[in-house]
Each structure stands twice: as structure tokens, then as C-alpha cells.
PDB file of C-alpha atoms in Angstrom:
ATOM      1  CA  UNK A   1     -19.255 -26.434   1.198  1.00 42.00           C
ATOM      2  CA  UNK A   2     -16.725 -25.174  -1.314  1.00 49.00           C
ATOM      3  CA  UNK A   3     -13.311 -26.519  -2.478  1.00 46.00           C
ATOM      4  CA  UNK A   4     -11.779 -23.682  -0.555  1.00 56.00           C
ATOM      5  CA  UNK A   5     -12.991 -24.701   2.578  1.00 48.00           C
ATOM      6  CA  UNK A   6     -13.265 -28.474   1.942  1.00 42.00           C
ATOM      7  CA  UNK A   7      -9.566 -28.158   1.244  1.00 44.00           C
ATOM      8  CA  UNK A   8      -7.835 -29.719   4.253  1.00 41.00           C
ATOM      9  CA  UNK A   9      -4.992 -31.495   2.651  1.00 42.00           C
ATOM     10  CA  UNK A  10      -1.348 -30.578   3.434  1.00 39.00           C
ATOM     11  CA  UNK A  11       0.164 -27.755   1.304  1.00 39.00           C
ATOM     12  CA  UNK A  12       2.609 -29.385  -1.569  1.00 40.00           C
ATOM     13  CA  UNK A  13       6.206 -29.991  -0.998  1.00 35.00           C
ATOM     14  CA  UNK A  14       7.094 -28.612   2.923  1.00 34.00           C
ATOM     15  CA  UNK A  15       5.919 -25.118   3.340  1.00 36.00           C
ATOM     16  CA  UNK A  16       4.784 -22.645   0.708  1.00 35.00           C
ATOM     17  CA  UNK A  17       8.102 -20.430   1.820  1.00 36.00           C
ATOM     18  CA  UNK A  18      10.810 -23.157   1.862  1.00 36.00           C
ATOM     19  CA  UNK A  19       8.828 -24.746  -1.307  1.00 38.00           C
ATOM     20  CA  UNK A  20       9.246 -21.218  -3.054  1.00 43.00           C
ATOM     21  CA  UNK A  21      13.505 -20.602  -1.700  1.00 45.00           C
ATOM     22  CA  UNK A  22      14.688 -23.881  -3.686  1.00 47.00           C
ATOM     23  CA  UNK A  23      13.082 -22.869  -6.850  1.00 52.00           C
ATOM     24  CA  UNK A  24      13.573 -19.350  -6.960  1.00 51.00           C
ATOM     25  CA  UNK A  25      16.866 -17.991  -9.049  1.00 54.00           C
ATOM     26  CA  UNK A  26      19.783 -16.465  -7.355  1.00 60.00           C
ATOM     27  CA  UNK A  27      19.575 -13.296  -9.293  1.00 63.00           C
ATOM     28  CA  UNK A  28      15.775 -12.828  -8.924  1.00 62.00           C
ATOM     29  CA  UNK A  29      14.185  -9.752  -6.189  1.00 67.00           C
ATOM     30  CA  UNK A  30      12.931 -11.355  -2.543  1.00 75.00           C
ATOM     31  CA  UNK A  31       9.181 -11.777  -2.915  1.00 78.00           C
ATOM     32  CA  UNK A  32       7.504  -9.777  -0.527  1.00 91.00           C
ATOM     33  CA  UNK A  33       5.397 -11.454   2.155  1.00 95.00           C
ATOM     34  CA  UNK A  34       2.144  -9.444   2.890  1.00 96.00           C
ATOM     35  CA  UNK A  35       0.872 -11.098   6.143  1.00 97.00           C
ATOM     36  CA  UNK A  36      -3.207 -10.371   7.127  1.00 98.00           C
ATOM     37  CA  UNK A  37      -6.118 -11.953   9.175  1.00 98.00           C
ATOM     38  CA  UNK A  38      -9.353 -11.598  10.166  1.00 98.00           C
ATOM     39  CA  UNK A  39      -9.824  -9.318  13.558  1.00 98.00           C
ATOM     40  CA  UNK A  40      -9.787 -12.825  15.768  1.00 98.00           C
ATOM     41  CA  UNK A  41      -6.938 -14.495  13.790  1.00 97.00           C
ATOM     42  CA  UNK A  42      -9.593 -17.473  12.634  1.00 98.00           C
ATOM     43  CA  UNK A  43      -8.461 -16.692   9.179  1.00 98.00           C
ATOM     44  CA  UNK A  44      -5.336 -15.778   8.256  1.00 98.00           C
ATOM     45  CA  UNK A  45      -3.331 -15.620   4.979  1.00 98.00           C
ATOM     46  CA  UNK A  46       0.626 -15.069   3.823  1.00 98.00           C
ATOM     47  CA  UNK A  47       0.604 -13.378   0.267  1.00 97.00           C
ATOM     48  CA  UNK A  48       4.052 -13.871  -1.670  1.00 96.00           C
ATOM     49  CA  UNK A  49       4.158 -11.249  -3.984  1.00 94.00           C
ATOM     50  CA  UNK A  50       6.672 -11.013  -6.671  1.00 91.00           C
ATOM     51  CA  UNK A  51       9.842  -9.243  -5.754  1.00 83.00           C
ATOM     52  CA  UNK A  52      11.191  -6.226  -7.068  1.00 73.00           C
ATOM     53  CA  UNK A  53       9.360  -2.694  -6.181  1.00 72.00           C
ATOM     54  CA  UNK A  54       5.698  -3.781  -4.449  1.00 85.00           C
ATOM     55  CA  UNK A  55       3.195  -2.151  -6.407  1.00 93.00           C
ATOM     56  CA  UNK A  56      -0.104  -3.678  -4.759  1.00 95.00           C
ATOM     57  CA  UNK A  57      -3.410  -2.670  -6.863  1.00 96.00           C
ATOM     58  CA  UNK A  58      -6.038  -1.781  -4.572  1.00 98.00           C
ATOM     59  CA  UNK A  59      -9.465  -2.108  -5.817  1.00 97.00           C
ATOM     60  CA  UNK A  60     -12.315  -0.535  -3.879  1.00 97.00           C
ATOM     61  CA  UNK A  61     -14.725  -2.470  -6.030  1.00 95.00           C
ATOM     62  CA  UNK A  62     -17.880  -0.750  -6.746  1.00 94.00           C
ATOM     63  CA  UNK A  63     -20.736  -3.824  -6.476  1.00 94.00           C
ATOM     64  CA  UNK A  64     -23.168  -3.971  -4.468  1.00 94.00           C
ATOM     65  CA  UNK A  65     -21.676  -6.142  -1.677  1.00 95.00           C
ATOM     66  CA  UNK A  66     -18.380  -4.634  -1.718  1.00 96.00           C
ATOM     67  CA  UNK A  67     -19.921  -0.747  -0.984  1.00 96.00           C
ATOM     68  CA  UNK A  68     -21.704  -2.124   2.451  1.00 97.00           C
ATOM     69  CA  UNK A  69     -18.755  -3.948   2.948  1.00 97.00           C
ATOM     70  CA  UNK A  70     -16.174  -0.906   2.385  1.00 97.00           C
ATOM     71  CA  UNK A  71     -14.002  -3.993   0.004  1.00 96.00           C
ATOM     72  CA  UNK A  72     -10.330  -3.119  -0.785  1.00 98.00           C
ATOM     73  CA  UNK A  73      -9.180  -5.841  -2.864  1.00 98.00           C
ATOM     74  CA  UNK A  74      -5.602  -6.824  -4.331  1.00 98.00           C
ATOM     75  CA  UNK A  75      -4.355  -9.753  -6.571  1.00 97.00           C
ATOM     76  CA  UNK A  76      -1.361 -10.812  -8.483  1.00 96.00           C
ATOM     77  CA  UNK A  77      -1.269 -13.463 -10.935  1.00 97.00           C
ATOM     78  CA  UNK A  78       2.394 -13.844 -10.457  1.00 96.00           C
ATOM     79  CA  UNK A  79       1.938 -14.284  -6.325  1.00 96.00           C
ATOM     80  CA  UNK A  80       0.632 -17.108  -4.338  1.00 97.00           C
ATOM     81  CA  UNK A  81      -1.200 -17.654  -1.725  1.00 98.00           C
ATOM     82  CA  UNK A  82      -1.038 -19.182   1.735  1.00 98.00           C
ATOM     83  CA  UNK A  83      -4.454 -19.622   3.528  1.00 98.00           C
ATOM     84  CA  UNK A  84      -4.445 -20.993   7.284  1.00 98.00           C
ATOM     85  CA  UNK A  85      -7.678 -21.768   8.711  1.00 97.00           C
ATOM     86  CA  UNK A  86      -7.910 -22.242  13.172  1.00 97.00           C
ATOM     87  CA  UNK A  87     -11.406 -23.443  12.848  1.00 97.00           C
ATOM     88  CA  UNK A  88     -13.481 -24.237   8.965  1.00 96.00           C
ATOM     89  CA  UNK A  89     -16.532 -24.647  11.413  1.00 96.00           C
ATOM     90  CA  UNK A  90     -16.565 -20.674  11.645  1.00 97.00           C
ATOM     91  CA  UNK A  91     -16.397 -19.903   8.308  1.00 95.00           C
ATOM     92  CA  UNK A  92     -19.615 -18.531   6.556  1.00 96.00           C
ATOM     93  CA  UNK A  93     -19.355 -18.497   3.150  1.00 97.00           C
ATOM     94  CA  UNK A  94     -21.531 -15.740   0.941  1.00 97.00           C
ATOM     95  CA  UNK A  95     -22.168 -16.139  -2.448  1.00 97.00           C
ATOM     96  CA  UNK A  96     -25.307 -13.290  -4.551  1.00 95.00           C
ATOM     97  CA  UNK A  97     -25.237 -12.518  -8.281  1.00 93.00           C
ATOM     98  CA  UNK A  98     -23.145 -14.695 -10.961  1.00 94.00           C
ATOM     99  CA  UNK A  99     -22.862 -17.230  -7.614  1.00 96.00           C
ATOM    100  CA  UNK A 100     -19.172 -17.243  -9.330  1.00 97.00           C
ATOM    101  CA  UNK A 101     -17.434 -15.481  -6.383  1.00 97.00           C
ATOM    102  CA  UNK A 102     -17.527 -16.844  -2.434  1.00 97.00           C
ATOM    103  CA  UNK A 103     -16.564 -14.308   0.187  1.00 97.00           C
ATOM    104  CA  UNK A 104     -15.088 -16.163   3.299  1.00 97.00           C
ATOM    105  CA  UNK A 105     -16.891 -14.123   6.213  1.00 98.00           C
ATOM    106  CA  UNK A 106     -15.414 -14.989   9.713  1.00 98.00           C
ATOM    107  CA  UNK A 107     -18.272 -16.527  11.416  1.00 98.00           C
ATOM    108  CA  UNK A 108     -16.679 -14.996  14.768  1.00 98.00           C
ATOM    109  CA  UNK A 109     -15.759 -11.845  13.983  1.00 98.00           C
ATOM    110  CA  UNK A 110     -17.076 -11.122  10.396  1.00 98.00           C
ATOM    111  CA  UNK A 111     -14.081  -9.619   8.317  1.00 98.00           C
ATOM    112  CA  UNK A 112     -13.837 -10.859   5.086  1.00 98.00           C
ATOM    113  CA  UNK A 113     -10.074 -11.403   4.373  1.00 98.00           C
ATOM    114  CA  UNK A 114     -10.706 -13.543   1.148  1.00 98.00           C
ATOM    115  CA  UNK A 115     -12.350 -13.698  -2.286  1.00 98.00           C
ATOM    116  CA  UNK A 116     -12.703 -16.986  -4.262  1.00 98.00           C
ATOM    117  CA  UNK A 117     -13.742 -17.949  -7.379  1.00 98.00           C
ATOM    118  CA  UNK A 118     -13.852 -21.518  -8.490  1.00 97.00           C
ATOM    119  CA  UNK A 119     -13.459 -21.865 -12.430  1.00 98.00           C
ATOM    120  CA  UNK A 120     -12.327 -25.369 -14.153  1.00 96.00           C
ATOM    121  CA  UNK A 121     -11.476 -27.232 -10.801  1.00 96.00           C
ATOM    122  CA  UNK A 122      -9.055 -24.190 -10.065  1.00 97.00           C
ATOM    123  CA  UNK A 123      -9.273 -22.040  -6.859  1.00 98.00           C
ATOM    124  CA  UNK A 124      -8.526 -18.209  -7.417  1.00 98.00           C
ATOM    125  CA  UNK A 125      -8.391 -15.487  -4.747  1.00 98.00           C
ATOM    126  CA  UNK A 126      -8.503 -12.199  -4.180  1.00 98.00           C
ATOM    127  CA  UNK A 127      -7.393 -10.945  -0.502  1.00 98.00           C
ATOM    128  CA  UNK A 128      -9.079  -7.748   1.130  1.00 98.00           C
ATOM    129  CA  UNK A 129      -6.150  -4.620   1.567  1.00 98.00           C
ATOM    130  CA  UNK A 130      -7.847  -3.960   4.811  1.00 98.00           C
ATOM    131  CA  UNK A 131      -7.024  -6.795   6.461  1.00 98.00           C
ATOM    132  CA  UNK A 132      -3.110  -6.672   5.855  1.00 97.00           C
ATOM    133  CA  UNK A 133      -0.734  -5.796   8.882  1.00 96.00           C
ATOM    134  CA  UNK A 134       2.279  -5.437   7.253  1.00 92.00           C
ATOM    135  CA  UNK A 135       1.391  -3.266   4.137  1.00 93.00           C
ATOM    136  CA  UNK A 136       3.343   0.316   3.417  1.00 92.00           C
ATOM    137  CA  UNK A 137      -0.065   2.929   2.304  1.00 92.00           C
ATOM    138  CA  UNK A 138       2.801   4.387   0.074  1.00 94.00           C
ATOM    139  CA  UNK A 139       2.761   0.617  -2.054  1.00 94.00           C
ATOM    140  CA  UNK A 140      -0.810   0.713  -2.423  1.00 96.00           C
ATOM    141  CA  UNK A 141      -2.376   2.355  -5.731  1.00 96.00           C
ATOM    142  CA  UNK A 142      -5.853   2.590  -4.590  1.00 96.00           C
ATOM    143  CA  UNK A 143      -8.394   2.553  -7.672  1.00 95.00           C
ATOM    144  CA  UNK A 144     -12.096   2.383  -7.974  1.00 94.00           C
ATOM    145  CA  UNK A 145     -12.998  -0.889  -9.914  1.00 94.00           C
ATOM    146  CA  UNK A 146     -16.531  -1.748 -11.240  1.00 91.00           C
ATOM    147  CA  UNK A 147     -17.721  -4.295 -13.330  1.00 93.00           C
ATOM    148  CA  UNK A 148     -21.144  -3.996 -13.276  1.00 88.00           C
ATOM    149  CA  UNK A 149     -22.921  -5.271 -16.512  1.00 90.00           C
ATOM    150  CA  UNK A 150     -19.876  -7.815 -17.462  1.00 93.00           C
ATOM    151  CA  UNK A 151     -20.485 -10.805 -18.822  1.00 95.00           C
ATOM    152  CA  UNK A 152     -19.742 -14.537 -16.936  1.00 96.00           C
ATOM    153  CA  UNK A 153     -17.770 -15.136 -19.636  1.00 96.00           C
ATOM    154  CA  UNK A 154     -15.837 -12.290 -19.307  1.00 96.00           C
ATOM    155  CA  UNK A 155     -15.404 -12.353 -15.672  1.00 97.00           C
ATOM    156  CA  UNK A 156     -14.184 -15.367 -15.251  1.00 97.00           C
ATOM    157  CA  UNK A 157     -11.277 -14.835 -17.749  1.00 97.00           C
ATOM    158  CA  UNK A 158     -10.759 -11.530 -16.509  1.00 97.00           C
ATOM    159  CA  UNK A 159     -10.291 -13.374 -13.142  1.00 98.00           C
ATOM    160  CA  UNK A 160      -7.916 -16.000 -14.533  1.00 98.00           C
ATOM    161  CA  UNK A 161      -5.698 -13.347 -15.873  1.00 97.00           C
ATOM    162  CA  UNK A 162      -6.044 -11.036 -12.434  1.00 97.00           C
ATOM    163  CA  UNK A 163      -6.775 -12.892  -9.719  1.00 98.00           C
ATOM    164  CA  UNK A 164      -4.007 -14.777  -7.333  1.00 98.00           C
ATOM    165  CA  UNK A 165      -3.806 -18.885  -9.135  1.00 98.00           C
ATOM    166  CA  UNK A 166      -1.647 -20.205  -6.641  1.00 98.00           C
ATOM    167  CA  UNK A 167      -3.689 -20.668  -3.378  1.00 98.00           C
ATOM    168  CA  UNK A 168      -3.169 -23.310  -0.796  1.00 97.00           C
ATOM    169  CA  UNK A 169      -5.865 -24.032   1.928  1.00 96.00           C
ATOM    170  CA  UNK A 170      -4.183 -24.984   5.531  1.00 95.00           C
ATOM    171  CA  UNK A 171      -6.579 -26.243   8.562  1.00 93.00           C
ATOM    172  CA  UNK A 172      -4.260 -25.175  11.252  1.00 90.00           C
ATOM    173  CA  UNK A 173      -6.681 -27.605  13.678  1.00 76.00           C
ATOM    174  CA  UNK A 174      -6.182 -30.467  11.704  1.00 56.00           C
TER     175      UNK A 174
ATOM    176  CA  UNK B   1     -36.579   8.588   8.111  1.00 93.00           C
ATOM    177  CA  UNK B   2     -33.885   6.510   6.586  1.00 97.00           C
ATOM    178  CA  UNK B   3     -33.302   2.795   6.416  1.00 98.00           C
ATOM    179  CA  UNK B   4     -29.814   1.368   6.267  1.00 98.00           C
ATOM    180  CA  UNK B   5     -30.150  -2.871   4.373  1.00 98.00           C
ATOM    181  CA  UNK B   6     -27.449  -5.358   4.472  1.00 98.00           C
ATOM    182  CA  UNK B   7     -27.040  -7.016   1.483  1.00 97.00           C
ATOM    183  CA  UNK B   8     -29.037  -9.836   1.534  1.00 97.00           C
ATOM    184  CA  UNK B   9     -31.824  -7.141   2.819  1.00 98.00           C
ATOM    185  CA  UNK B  10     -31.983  -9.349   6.580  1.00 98.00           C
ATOM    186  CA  UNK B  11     -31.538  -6.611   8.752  1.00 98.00           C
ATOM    187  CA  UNK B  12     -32.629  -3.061   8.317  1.00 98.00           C
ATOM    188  CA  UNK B  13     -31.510  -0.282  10.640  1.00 98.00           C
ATOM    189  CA  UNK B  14     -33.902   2.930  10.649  1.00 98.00           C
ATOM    190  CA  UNK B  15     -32.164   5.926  11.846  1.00 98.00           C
ATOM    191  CA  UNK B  16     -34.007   9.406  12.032  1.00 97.00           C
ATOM    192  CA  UNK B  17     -31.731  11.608   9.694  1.00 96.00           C
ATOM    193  CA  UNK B  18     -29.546  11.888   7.495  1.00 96.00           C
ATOM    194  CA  UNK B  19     -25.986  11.968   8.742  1.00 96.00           C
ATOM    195  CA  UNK B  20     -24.195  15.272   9.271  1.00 96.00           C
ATOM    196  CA  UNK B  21     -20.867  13.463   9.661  1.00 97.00           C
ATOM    197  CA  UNK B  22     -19.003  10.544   8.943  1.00 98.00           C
ATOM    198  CA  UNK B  23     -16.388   8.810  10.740  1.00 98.00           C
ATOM    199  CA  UNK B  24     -13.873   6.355   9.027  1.00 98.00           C
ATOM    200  CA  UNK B  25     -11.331   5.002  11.694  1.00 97.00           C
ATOM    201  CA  UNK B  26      -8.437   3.159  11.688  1.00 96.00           C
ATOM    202  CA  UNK B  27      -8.290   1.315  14.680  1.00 96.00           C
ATOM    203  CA  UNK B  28      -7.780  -2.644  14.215  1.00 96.00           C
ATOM    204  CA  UNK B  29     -11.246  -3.777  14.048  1.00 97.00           C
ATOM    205  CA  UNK B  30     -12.984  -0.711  12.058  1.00 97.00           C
ATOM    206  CA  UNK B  31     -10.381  -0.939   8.985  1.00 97.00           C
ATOM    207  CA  UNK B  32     -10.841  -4.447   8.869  1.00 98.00           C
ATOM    208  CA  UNK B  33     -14.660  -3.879   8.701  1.00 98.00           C
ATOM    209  CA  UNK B  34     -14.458  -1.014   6.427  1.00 98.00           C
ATOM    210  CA  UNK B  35     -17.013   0.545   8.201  1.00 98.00           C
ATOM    211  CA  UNK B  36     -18.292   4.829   7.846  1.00 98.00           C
ATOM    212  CA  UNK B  37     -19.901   5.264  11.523  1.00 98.00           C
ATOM    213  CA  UNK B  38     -22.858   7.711  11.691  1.00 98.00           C
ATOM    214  CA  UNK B  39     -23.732   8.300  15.504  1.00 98.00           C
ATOM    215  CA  UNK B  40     -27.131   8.547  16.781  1.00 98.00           C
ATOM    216  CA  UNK B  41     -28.972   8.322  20.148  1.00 97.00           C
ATOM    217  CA  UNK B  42     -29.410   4.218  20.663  1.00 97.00           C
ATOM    218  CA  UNK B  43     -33.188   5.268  21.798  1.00 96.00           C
ATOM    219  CA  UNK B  44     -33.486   7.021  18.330  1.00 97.00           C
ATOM    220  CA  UNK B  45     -32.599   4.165  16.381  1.00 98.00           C
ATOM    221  CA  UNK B  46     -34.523   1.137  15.047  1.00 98.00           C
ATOM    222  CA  UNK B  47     -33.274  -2.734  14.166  1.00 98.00           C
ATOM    223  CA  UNK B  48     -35.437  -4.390  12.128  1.00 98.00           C
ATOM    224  CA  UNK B  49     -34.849  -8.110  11.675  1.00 98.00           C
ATOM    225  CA  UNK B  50     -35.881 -11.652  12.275  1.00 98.00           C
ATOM    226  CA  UNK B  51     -34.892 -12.933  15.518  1.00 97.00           C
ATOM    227  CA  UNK B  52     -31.274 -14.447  15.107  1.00 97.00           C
ATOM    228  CA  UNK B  53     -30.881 -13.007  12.100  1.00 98.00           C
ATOM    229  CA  UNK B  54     -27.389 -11.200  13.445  1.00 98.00           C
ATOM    230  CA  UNK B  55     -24.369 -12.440  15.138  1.00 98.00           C
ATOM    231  CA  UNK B  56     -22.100 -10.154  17.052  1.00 98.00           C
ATOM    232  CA  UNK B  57     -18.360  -9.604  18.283  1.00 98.00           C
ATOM    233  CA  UNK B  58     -17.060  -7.816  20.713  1.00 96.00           C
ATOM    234  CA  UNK B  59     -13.028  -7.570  22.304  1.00 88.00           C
ATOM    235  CA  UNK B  60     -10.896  -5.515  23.990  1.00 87.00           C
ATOM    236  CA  UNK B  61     -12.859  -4.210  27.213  1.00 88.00           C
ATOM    237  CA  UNK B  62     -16.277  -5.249  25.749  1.00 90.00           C
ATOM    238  CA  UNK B  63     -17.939  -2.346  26.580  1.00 93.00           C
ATOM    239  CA  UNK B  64     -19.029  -2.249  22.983  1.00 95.00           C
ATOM    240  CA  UNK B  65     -20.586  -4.974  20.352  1.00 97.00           C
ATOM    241  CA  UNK B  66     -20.337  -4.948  16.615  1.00 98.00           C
ATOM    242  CA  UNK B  67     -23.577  -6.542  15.073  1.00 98.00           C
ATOM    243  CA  UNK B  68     -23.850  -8.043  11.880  1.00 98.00           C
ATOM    244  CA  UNK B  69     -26.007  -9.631   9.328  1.00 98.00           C
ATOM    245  CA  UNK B  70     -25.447 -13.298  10.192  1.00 97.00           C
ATOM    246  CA  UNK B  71     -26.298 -14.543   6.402  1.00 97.00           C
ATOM    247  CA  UNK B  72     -24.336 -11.661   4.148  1.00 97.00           C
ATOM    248  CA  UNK B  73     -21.588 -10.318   7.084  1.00 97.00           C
ATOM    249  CA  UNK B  74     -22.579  -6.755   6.594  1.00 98.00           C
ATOM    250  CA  UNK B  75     -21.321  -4.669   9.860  1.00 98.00           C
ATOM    251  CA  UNK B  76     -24.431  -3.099  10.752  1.00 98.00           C
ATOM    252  CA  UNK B  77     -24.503  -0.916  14.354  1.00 98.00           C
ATOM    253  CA  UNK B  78     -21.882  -1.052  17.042  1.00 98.00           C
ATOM    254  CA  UNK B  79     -23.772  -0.832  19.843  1.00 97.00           C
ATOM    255  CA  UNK B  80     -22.873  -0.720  24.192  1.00 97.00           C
ATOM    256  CA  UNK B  81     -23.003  -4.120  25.959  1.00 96.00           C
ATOM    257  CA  UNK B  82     -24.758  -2.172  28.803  1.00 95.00           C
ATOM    258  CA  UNK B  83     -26.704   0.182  27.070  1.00 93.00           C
ATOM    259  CA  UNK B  84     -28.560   3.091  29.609  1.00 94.00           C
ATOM    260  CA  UNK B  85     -30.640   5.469  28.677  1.00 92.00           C
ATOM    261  CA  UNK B  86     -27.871   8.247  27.008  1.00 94.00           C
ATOM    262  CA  UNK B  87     -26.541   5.325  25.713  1.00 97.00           C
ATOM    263  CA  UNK B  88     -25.419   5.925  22.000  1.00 97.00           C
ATOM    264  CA  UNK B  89     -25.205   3.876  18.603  1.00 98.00           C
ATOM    265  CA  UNK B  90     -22.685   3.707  15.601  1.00 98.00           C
ATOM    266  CA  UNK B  91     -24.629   2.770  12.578  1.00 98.00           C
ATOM    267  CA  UNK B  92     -22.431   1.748   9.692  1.00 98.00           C
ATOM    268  CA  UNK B  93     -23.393   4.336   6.847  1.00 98.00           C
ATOM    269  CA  UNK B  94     -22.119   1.750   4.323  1.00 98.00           C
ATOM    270  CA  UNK B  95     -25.615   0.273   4.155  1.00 98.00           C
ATOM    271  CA  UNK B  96     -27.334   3.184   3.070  1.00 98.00           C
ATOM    272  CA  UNK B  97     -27.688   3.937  -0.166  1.00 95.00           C
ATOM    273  CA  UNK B  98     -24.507   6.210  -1.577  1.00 91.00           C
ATOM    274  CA  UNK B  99     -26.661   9.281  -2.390  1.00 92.00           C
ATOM    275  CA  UNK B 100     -27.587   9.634   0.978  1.00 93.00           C
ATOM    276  CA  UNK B 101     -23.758  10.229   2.221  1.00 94.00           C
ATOM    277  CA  UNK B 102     -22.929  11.495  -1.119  1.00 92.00           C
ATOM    278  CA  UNK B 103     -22.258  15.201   0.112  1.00 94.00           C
ATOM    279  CA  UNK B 104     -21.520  14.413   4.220  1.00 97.00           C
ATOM    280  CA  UNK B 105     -18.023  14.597   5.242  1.00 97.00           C
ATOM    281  CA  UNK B 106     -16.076  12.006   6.184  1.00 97.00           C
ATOM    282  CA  UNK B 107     -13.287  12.681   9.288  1.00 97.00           C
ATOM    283  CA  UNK B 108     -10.886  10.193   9.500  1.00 97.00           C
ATOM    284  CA  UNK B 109     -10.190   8.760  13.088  1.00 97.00           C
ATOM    285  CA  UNK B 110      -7.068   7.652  14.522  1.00 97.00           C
ATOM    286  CA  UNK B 111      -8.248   4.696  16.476  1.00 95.00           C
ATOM    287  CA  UNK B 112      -5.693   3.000  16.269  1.00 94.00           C
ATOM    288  CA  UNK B 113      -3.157   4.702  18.374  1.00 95.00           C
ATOM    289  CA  UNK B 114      -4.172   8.667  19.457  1.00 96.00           C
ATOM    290  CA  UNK B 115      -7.556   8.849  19.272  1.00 95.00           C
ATOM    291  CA  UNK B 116      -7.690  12.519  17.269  1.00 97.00           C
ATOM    292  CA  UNK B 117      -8.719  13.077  14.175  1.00 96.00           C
ATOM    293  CA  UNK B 118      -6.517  13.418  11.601  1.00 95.00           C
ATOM    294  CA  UNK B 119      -7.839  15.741   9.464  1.00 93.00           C
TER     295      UNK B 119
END
């Protein structure tokens, strides 16, 4: 089982939002809170992305799982990431390829609201645009992404620059 | 003939032609899945996996279920819960490969509130 799942320990400090309100300045822009879930609620996620004018990247990613799977993805290495999990028994994790990336399929209702990728002892995420319910269209900038032929190397910094570094794993039945 | 593979190549779904048209809707469950629907005749279709190789899920009024590869997730057919003989079939067109949609048009459905299309 990976980290992500495994990870039933209680988020840092009290909750990701009142964690992030004491330390944020005055003078800086509300984060936005993009809210999504899986079509049964099993897994469900509150993205805090940085304030100011929400620009949300959305990659329809051109590999080979992401084109049967119809895969919008966004990340921001400036937001985090709250992940709350009803039951980790219905989670079916899918890893093909580099093995590098896990895509959390709902066992129960098979969306696929998240994207990790586990490099040095550090969880990153990417969360799937389709799945948000609180999204403007007229924030997203949809663009075709493929990285086909890329080194491991290279993808794994390339997700340590990109990808969301700040993601904490709740078991909401715990 | 064409075959539509999930992506761990479990289940294969044969359909008998190519689809004329495409339908991507918006309704809660299809833009979560990211699903293209191709209709067909349920008699005129063909699943071809191991048995328990799929899990489904179904809400609302369940007159419908959505099957999937249980090992890779891929949304596969939609399919009636009561299927008779006119019954008919969504495959997902996503699991063919892209040449074979490359030209078909795609309507976009608004599921998720009027039903119409909206183009």
C-alpha cells in the first residue's frame, strides 16, 4: 500500500484552513478553495490555491492511461492539498510505466480524483479538473500535455517543480 | 469489427462499427468519468473478459450501470440493469484507439440539468 493511503495520521497543527489563516499576511489575496470528490464522495479533496486571479492549468495529458481515462489534470506548487478519505478499504490504487505515478481509483465508483507521485519520502499530487464542483470553466486554461519519451529523471523533477508539495492524507473513518 | 481495451488490456469491448457520433456529457457522473459514449444495440455488442474482471456502479434510479475494468478503472460500457431485447449500450469511445474517432463528431450533452444538446 502506498504512503498516500497508509497515511492515517492527523493533519499538522488543527485544520489545513485554520493552520493556513494564522500564517498568512494581512496584505496577501484569499487563497481560493477548489472543493472536488469522487461521484460517491469516498474521496474527496480541498485544494488551496494561491490567491490573487485563479488561473488553474488544465492538462488533458496525452499518455496512454489518461486518453481512456479522458484525464484533466491541475497542480500548483504554491497550493496545498487536503485529502479526506470515508473508507482506504475502497481505494484501488493503479500504477503502469515508470511505476512513479499512483492513480487513486475509487473502488466504488471509479473516478480518479488524484495523482501521486512519491519521490524522496515526499508525497506530490496532481488532482483531476473533472472532478471539481466549485471551479469557474472561464479560470481554467485547458492545454494538451504529453510527455511521452521523458526521462525518470526528468519527470520526477519536472514533478517537484509542478506538482502540488503540500498534501495531507485524512481517514475521515478513523 | 472494432475492439475497444482498457488499459491494462482486461476487458475488451467489440462493437460492430465505427462510431458515427460521439457524445460527451456533462451530467455529474459522465464528467467525472471523462467518458465519449458511442451507442449501439446491447445485442450487437461484445464484452470480452475474465470473469470478475469488472466492477460496476450505478445511482440515481439505477436503471443504468457503469462497468469498469476492476484492475486499471477504465469506464468501459454503461449498460441497463434490466436489459430486454431493444435494450441499448453506451460504450466509452475512450478505449479505442484515437484514429478510430479521429474524424467523428463529438455533441456535447447537457446532462446535467436540460438534457439538450448544446451544440
Amino acid at each position: 500500500m502506498s504512503a498516500f493511503v497508509a497515511s492515517t495520521a492527523r493533519p499538522r497543527g488543527n485544520s489545513w484552513i485554520e493552520h493556513d489563516a494564522a500564517e498568512r499576511p494581512v496584505n496577501m489575496p484569499e487563497p481560493l478553495t477548489l472543493r472536488g470528490r469522487c461521484h460517491c464522495g469516498n474521496i474527496a479533496f480541498a485544494l488551496e490555491w494561491p490567491g490573487g486571479s485563479p488561473e488553474i492549468s488544465a492538462r488533458a495529458c496525452g499518455c496512454s492511461f489518461c486518453v481512456k481515462h479522458g484525464g484533466v489534470w491541475t497542480s500548483n506548487p504554491k497550493a496545498s492539498l487536503a485529502v479526506t478519505i470515508r473508507d482506504p478499504a475502497l481505494m484501488s490504487p493503479y500504477a503502469f510505466g515508470t511505476q512513479t505515478a499512483t492513480f487513486h481509483v475509487c473502488a466504488r465508483c471509479g473516478a480518479v480524483p488524484i495523482v501521486t507521485s512519491e519521490i524522496d519520502s515526499h508525497t506530490y499530487a496532481v488532482v483531476n479538473v473533472n472532478v471539481l464542483e466549485n471551479v469557474d470553466p472561464a479560470w481554467l486554461r485547458h492545454a494538451p500535455a504529453d510527455f511521452e519519451g521523458e526521462s525518470v529523471e526528468s519527470r520526477l523533477a519536472r514533478r517537484k517543480r509542478n506538482w502540488i508539495p503540500d498534501v495531507r492524507v485524512r481517514n475521515a473513518g478513523s | 469489427m472494432l475492439t475497444a481495451t482498457c488499459h491494462c488490456g482486461s476487458v475488451r469491448v467489440e462493437i460492430p462499427r465505427k462510431p458515427r457520433r460521439l457524445t460527451s456529457c456533462n451530467c455529474s457522473i459522465c464528467r467525472r468519468y471523462g467518458t465519449l459514449w458511442a451507442y449501439y444495440k446491447a445485442a450487437d455488442v461484445r464484452i470480452r473478459c475474465a470473469r470478475g474482471a469488472t466492477r460496476s456502479y450505478s445511482w440515481g434510479d439505477k436503471s443504468l450501470r457503469f462497468v469498469r475494468c476492476g484492475t486499471c478503472g477504465c469506464i468501459t460500457h454503461w449498460e441497463a440493469m434490466h436489459p430486454t431485447a431493444s435494450s441499448r449500450m453506451g460504450v466509452n469511445a475512450r478505449n479505442l484507439d484515437a484514429e478510430a474517432i479521429a474524424n467523428v463528431r463529438v455533441r456535447r450533452l447537457d446532462g446535467a440539468s436540460t438534457w439538450k444538446f448544446l451544440d
